[in-house]
Coordinates of C-alpha atoms (C1' of nucleotides) in Angstrom, one line a residue:
Chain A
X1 CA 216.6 188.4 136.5
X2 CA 214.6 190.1 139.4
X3 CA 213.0 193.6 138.2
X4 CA 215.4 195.0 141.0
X5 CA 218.7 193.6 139.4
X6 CA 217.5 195.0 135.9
X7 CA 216.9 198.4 137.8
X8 CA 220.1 198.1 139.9
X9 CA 222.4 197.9 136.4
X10 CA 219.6 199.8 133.8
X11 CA 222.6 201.9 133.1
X12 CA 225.2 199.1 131.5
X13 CA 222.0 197.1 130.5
X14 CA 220.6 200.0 128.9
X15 CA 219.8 199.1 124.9
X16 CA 220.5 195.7 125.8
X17 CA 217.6 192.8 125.5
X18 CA 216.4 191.8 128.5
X19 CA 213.5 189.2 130.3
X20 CA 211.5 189.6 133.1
X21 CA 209.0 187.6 134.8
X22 CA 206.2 188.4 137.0
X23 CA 202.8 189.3 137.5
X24 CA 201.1 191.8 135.7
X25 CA 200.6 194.9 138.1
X26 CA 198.3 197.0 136.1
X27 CA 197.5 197.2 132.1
X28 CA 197.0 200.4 130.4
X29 CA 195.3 200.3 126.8
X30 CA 196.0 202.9 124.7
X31 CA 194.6 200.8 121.6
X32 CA 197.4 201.2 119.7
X33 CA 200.3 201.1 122.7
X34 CA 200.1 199.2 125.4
X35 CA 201.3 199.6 128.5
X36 CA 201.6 196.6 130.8
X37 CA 203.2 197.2 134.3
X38 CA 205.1 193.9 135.6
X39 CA 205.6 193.2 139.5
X40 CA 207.8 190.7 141.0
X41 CA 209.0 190.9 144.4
X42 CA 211.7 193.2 143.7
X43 CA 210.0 195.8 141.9
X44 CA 207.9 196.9 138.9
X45 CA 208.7 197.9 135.6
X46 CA 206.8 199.0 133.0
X47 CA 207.0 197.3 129.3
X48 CA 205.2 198.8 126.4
X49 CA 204.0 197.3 123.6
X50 CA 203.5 199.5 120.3
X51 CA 201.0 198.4 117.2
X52 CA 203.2 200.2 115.0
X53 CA 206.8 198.5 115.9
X54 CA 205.2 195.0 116.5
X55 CA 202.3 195.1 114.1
X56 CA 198.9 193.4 114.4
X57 CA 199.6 189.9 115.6
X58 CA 201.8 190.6 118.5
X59 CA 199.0 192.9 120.1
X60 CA 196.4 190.7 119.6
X61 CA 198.2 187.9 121.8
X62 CA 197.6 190.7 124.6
X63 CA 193.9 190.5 124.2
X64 CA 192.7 189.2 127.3
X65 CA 195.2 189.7 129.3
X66 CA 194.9 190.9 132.7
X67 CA 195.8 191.6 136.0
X68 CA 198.0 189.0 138.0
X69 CA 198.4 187.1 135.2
X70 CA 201.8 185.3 135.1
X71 CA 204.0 186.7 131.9
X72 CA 207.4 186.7 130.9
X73 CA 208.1 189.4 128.7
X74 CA 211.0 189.8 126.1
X75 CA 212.3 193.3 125.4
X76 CA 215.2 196.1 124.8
X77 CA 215.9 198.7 128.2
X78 CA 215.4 202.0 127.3
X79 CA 215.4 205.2 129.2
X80 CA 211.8 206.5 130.0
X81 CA 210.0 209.0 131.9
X82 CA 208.3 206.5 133.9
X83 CA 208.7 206.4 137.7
X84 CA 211.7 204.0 137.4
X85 CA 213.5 205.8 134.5
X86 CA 213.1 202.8 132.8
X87 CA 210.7 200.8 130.2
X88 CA 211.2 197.4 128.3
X89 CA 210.2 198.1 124.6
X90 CA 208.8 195.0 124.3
X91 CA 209.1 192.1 121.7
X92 CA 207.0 189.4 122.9
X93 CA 205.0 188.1 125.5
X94 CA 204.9 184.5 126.8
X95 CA 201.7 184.1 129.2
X96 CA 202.2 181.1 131.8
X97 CA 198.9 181.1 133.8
X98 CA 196.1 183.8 133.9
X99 CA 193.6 183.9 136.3
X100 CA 190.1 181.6 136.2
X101 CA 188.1 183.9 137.7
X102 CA 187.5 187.4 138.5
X103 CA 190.2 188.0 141.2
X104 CA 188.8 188.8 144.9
X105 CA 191.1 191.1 145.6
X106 CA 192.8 194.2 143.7
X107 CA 196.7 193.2 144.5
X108 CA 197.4 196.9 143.5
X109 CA 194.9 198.3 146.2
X110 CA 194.6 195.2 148.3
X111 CA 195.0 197.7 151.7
X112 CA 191.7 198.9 150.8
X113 CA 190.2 195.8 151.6
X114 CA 189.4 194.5 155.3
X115 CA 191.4 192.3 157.1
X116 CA 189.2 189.2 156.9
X117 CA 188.6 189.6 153.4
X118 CA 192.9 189.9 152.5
X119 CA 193.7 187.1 155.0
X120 CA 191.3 184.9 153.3
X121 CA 193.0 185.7 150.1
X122 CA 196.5 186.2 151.4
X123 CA 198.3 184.9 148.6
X124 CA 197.1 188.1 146.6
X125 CA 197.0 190.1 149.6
X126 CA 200.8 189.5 149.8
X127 CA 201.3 190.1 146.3
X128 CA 201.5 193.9 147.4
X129 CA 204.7 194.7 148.3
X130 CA 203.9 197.2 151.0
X131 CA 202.5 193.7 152.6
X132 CA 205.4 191.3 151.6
X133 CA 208.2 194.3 152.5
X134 CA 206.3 193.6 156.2
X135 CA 207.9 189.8 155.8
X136 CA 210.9 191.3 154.5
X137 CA 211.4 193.2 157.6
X138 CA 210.2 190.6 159.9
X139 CA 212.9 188.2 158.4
X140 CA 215.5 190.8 158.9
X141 CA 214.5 191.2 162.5
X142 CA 215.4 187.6 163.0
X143 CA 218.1 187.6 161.4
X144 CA 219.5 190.7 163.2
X145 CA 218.8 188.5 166.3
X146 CA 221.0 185.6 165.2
X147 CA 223.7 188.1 164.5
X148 CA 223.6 190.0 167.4
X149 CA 223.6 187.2 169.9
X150 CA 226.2 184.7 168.2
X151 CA 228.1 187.8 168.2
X152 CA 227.6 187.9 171.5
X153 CA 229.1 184.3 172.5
X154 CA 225.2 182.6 172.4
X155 CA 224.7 179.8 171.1
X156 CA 221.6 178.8 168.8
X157 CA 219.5 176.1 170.1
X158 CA 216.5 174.3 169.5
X159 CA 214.0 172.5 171.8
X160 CA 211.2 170.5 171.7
X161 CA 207.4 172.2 170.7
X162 CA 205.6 169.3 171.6
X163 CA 206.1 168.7 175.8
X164 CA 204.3 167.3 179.0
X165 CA 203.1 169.9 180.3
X166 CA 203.0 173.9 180.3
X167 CA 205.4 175.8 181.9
X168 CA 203.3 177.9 184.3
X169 CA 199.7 177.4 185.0
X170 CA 199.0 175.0 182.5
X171 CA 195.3 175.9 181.7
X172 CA 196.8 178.0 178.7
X173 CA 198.2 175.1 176.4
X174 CA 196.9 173.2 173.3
X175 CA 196.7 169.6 173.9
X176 CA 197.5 167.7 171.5
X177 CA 197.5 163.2 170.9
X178 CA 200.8 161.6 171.4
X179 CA 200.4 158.2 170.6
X180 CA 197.8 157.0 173.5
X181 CA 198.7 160.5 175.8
X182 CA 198.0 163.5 175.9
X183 CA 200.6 165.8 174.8
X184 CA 201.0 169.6 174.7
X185 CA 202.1 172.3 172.3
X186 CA 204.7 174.5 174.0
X187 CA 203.7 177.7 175.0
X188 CA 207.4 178.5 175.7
X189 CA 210.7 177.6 175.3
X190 CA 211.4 178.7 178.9
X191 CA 212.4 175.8 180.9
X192 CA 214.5 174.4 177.9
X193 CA 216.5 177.1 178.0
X194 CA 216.5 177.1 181.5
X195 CA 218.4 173.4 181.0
X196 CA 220.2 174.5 177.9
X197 CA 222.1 177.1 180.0
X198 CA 222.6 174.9 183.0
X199 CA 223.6 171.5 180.5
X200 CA 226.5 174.0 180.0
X201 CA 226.3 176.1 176.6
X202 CA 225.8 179.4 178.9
X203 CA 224.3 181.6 177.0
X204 CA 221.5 180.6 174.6
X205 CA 219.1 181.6 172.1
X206 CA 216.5 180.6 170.3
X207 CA 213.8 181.5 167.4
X208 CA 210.7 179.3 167.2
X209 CA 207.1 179.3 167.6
X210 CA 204.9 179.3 170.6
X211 CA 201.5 178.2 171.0
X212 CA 199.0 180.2 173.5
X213 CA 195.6 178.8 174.1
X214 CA 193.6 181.9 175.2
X215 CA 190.6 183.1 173.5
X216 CA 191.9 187.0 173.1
X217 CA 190.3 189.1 170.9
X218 CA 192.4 191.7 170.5
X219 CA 194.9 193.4 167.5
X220 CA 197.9 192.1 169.8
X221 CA 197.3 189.0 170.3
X222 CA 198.0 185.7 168.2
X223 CA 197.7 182.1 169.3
X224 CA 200.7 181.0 167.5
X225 CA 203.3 183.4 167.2
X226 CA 207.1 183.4 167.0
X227 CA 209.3 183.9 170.1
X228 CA 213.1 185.4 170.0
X229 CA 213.8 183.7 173.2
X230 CA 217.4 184.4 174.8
X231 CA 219.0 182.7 178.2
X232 CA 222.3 183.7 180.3
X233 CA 224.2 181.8 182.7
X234 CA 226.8 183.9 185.1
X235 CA 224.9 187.1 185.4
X236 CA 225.5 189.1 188.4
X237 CA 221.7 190.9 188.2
X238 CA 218.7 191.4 185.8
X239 CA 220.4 194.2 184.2
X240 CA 222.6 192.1 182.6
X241 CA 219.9 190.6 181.0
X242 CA 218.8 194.1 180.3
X243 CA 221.8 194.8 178.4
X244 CA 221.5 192.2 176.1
X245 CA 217.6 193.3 175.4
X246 CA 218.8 196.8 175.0
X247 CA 221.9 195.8 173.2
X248 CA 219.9 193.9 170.6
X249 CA 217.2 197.1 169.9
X250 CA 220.3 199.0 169.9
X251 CA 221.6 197.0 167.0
X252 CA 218.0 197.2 165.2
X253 CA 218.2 201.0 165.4
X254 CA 221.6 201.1 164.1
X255 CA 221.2 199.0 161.4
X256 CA 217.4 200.0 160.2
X257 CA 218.8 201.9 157.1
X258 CA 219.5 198.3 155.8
X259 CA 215.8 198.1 155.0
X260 CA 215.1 201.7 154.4
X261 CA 212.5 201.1 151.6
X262 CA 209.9 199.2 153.6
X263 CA 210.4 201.7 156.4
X264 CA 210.0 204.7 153.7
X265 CA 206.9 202.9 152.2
X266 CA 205.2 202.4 155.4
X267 CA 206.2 205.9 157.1
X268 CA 208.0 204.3 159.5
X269 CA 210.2 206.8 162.0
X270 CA 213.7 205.6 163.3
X271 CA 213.7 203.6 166.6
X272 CA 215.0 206.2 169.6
X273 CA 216.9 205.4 172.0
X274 CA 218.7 207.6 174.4
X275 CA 222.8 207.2 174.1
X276 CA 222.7 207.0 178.0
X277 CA 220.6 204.0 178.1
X278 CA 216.7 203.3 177.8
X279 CA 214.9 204.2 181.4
X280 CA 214.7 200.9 184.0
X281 CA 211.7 202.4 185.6
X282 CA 210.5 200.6 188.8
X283 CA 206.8 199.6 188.3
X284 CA 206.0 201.3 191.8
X285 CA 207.2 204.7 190.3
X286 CA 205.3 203.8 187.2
X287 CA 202.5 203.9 189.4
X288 CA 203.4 207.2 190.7
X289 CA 204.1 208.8 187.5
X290 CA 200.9 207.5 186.1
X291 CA 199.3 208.3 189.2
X292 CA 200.8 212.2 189.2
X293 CA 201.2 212.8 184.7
X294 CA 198.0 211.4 183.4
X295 CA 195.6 210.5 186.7
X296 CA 196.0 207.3 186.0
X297 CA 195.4 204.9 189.3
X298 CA 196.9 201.1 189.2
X299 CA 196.3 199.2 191.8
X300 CA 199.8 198.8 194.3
X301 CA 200.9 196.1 193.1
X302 CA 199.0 194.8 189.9
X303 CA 200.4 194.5 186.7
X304 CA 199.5 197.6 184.2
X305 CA 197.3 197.8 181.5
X306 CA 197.3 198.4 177.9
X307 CA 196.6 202.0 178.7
X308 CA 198.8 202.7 181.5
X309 CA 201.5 200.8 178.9
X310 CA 200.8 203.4 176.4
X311 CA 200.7 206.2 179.0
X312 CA 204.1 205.3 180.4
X313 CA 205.1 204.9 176.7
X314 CA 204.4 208.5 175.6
X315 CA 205.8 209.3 178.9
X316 CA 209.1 208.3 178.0
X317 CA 208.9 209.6 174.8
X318 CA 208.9 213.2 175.6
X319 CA 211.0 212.8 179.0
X320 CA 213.7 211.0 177.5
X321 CA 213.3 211.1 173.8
X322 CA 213.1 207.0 174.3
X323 CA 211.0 204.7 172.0
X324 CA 212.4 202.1 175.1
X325 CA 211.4 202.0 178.5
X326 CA 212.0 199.2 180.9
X327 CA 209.5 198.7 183.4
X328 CA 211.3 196.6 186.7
X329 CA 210.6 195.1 189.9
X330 CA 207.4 193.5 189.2
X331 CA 205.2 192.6 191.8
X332 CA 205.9 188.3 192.5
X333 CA 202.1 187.7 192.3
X334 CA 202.1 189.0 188.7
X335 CA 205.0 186.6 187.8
X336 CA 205.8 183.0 187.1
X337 CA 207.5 181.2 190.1
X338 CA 210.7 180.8 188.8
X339 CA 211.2 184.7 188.7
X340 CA 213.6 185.4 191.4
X341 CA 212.0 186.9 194.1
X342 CA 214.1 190.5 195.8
X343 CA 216.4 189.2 198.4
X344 CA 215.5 192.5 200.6
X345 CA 211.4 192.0 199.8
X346 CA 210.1 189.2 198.2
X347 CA 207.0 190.4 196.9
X348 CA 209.0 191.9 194.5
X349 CA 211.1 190.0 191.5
X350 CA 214.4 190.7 189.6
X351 CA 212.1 190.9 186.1
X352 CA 211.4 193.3 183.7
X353 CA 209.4 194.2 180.5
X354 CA 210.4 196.2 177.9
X355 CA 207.5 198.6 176.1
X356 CA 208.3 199.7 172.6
X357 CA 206.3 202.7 171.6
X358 CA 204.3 201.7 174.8
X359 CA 203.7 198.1 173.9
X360 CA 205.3 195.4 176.4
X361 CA 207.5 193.3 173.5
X362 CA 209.7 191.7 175.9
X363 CA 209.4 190.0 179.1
X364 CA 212.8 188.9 181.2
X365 CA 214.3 188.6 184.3
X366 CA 216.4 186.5 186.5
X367 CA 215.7 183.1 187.2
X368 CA 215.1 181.5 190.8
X369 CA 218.2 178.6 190.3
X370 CA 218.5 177.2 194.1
X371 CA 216.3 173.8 194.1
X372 CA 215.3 174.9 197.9
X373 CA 214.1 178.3 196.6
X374 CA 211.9 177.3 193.6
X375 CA 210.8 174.8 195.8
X376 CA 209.2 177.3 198.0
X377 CA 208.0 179.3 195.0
X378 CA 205.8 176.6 193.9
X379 CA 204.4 176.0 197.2
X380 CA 204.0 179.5 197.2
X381 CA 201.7 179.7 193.9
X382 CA 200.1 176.9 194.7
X383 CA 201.4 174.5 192.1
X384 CA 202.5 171.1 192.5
X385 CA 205.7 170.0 192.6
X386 CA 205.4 166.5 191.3
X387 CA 204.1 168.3 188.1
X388 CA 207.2 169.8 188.1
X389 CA 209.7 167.6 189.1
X390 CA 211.5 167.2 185.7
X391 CA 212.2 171.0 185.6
X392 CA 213.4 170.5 189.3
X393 CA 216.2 168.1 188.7
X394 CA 218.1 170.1 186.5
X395 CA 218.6 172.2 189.6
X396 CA 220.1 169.4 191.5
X397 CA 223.8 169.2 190.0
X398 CA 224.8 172.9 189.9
X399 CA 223.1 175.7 188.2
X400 CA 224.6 179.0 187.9
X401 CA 222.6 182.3 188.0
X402 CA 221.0 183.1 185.6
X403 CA 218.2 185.3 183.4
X404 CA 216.5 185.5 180.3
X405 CA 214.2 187.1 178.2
X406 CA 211.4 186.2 175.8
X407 CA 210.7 188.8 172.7
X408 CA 207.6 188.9 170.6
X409 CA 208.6 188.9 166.9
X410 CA 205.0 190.1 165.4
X411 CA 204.7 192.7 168.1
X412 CA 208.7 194.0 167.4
X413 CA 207.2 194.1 163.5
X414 CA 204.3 195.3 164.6
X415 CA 205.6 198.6 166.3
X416 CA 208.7 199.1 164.1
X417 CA 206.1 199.7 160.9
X418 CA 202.9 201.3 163.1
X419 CA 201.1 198.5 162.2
X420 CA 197.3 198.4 163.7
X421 CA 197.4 194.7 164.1
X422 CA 199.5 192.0 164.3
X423 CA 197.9 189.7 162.0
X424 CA 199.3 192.0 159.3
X425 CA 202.8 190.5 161.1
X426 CA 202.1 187.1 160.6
X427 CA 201.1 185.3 157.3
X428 CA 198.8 183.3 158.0
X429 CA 197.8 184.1 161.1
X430 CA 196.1 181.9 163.8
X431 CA 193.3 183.4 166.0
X432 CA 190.3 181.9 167.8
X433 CA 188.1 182.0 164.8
X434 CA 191.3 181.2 161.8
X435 CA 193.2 178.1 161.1
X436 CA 192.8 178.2 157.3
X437 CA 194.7 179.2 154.8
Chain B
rG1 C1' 185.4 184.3 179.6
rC2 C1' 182.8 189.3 180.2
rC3 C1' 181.2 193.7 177.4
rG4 C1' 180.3 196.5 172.9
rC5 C1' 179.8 197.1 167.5
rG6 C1' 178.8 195.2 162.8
rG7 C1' 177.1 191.9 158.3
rU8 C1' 174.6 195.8 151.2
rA9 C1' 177.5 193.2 144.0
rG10 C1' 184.2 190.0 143.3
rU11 C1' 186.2 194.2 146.5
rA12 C1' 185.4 198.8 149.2
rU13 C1' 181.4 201.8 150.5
rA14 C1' 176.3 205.2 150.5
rG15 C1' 171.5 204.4 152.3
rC16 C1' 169.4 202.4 158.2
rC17 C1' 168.6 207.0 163.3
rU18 C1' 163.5 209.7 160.9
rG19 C1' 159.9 202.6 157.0
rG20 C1' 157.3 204.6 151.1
rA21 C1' 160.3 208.0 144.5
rC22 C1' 165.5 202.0 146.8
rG23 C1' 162.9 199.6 140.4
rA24 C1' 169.1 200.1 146.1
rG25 C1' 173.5 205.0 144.6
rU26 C1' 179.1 205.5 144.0
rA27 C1' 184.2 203.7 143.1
rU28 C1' 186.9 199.7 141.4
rG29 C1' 187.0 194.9 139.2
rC30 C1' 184.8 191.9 135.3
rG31 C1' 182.5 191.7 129.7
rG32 C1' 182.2 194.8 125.3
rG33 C1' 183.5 199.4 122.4
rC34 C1' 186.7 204.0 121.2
rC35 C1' 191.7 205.6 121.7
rU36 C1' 199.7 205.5 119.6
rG37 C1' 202.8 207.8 125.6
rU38 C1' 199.8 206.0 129.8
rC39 C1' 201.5 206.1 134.8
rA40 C1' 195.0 205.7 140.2
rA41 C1' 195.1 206.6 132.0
rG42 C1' 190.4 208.6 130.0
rC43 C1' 185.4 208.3 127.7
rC44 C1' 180.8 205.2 126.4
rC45 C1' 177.7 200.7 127.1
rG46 C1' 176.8 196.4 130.0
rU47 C1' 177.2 193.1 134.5
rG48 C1' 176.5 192.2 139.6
rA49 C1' 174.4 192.9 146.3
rC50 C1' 170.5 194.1 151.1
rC51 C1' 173.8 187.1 156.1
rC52 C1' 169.6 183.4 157.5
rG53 C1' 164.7 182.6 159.8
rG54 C1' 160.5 184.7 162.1
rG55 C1' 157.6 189.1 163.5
rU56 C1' 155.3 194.3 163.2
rU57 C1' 153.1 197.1 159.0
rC58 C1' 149.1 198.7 153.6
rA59 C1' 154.6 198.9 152.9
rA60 C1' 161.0 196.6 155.7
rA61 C1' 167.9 197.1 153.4
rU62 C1' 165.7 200.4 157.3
rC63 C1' 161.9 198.7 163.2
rC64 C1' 161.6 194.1 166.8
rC65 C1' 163.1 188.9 168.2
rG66 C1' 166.2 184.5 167.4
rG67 C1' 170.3 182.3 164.9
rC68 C1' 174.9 182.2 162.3
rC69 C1' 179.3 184.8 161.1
rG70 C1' 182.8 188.6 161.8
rC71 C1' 185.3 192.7 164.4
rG72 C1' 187.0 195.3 168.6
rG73 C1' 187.6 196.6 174.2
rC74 C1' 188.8 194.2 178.8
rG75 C1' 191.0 190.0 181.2
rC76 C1' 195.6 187.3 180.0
rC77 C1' 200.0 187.9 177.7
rA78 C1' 204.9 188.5 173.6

RNA sequence: GCCGCGGUAGUAUAGCCUGGACGAGUAUGCGGGCCUGUCAAGCCCGUGACCCGGGUUCAAAUCCCGGCCGCGGCGCCA
């Protein structure tokens, strides 16, 4: 039974024997009484074992135990002033692996240690359940994801991660050998879900990993991460699109007290946003505000930067009480060429970002879908079309409007908990300098 | 890719600027001892480190040069 369950019912199972299994959290050695704290993921709970109950033989089996080793332990639940109300008066102890050596990281305290040094040891490192509740959350994210868009009428699909060829510039992929070519790892499941919505299933979704080949160095950056990628077919504008962004944060924020103990454990506040909507602020009034609040100059018609992101992010915040805050109308030579380009100036686009506590988590928009138009965007960014041509045809036989979005799962993680970086989102992360464990 | 910072016991740190009493301090872990109600248990004893190579100097953890490794900012992006 998990240490939770046993916690969940101490009540009924109160001065009934019980077992629990784990890994010893800490040890307290009174001579006489010991105390040993176990931990699984649930929980702790501490079990005591007296000299005088259990006599000599019992308490010498403890003798060398220590922390993380792996015990069962046999007992009666009884009330106690500890922190869970609860102790085990112990009976016996079974010990099923200890460790060999002095252990490289303190589970207990394992926060205290640097990044490198707990990655490198993140089996312990994850032992801590203020670092496994971050995995806990992360997998509730997802699944909120899969609720909220099959609820939604999407359907979950999933496409290839090893393609032809990237689906933008190209210079950012991992190539990889397939058979005697040369291969790629995707580095988005854009154009498949592009095809998935124009093969017919409408609206899409998927969850799956993406591979980036840049050489960042930065705490918001990972070269493999996971994507929460969605696609609609029949939209009349990007805000459609918008609405299904905002509808799925809306659903996170509603639902957050499902997970209230990692949240409370890592000081987490609620997710705000306003009943009348999250702002849709064009970037060139971004510019302007940034310009005009903080003296912050962007140059017309470039993309903004971590600090203007952050900027516009507290901005929000005390303007609209909004954790949310879409940031429109991007500049087409800051965007892929199958953004649709504005219809009254073109060297604008129907796309969008969302920032989330003034960190861009999402990037959407609609698609270009007429084959004569995307055409002319890759001429117009200077790619080739035959490199293309695959991802043309499926815009030969009738392809209705359509948008998308593409959400960073670490970096939703990341800013729900006010973690500092997003390797702490991500297991075993992958960075320039990491591909082990 | 460009720029900046750093590397001291298993882990986390002090010391470095201003070279000498640093024979490298502290906490925790680990080994041993005492202890029958701890909850960061406590107390006592022990254990264990200056990234590598070269240079300056009477003297280098400390200053200089090179290397290796790591971290971060920017660019790019989720």
């Amino acid at each position: 039974m998990f240490i939770g369950d046993v916690l969940a019912k101490a009540g009924d199972l109160e001065g009934s024997k019980v077992r629990v299994c784990g890994w010893i959290h800490r040890i307290r050695d009174l001579g006489g009484v010991k105390f040993v704290i176990v931990r699984d993921r649930t929980g702790t709970l501490q079990t005591v074992f007296k000299k005088s109950e259990l006599g000599e033989e019992v308490l010498e089996e403890l003798e060398g135990l220590r922390e993380e080793c792996v015990v069962c332990i046999d007992g009666m639940l009884r009330r106690a002033p500890t922190k869970e109300g609860f102790e085990v008066a112990a009976s016996s102890l079974t010990l099923l692996s200890r460790p060999l050596e002095p252990l490289p990281l303190e589970v207990h305290s394992s926060l205290k240690a640097g990044l490198t040094t707990r990655l490198k040891y993140r089996w312990l490192d994850a032992r801590n359940p203020l670092v496994s509740g971050i995995f806990v959350l992360k997998a509730w994210v997802a699944r909120k994801f899969r609720e909220y868009y099959s609820s939604q009428g999407f359907v979950e699909i999933f496409t290839p991660k090893i393609v032809a060829s990237g689906t933008e510039s190209g210079a950012n992929v991992f190539p990889v050998l397939y058979f005697d070519r040369v291969a790629y790892l995707a580095q988005s499941p854009q154009f498949y879900k592009q095809f998935a919505v124009i093969a017919g299933f409408e609206r899409v979704y998927e969850i799956g990993p993406v591979f980036r080949a840049e050489p960042h160095h930065t705490v918001r950056h990972l070269n493999e991460y996971h994507s929460l990628d969605i696609e609609v077919g029949f939209i009349e504008s990007y805000h459609d699109v918008m609405d299904y962004v905002e509808g799925f944060f809306r659903k996170l924020a509603e639902d957050l007290r499902e997970v209230e103990d990692v949240l409370e454990a890592h000081q987490a506040p609620r997710i705000r946003i306003p009943e009348s909507g999250a702002p849709r602020i064009p970037i060139r009034k971004a510019y302007e505000i940034l310009e005009s609040e903080y003296g912050k100059r962007i140059p017309y018609g470039e993309d903004l930067d971590p600090e203007g992101e952050k900027l516009l992010g507290s901005y929000v915040r005390e303007k609209y009480n909004s954790d949310l805050v879409f940031v429109i109308d991007y500049p087409w030579r800051v965007r892929p060429f199958y953004a649709m380009r504005k219809d009254d100036e073109p060297e604008w686009t129907y796309s969008f970002d969302l920032l989330f506590r003034g960190l861009e988590v999402v990037t959407g928009g609609q698609r270009e879908h007429r084959y004569e138009r995307l055409r002319e965007n890759l001429k117009d960014k200077g790619l080739k079309e035959e490199e293309f041509q695959y991802y043309l045809e499926f815009f030969k036989h009738g392809a209705p409007p359509h948008g998308g979005a593409g959400m960073g799962l670490e970096r939703i993680t990341m800013q729900i908990l006010g973690l500092q970086n997003i390797r702490e989102a991500r297991l075993l992360p992958r960075d320039t300098e990491r591909i082990t464990p």
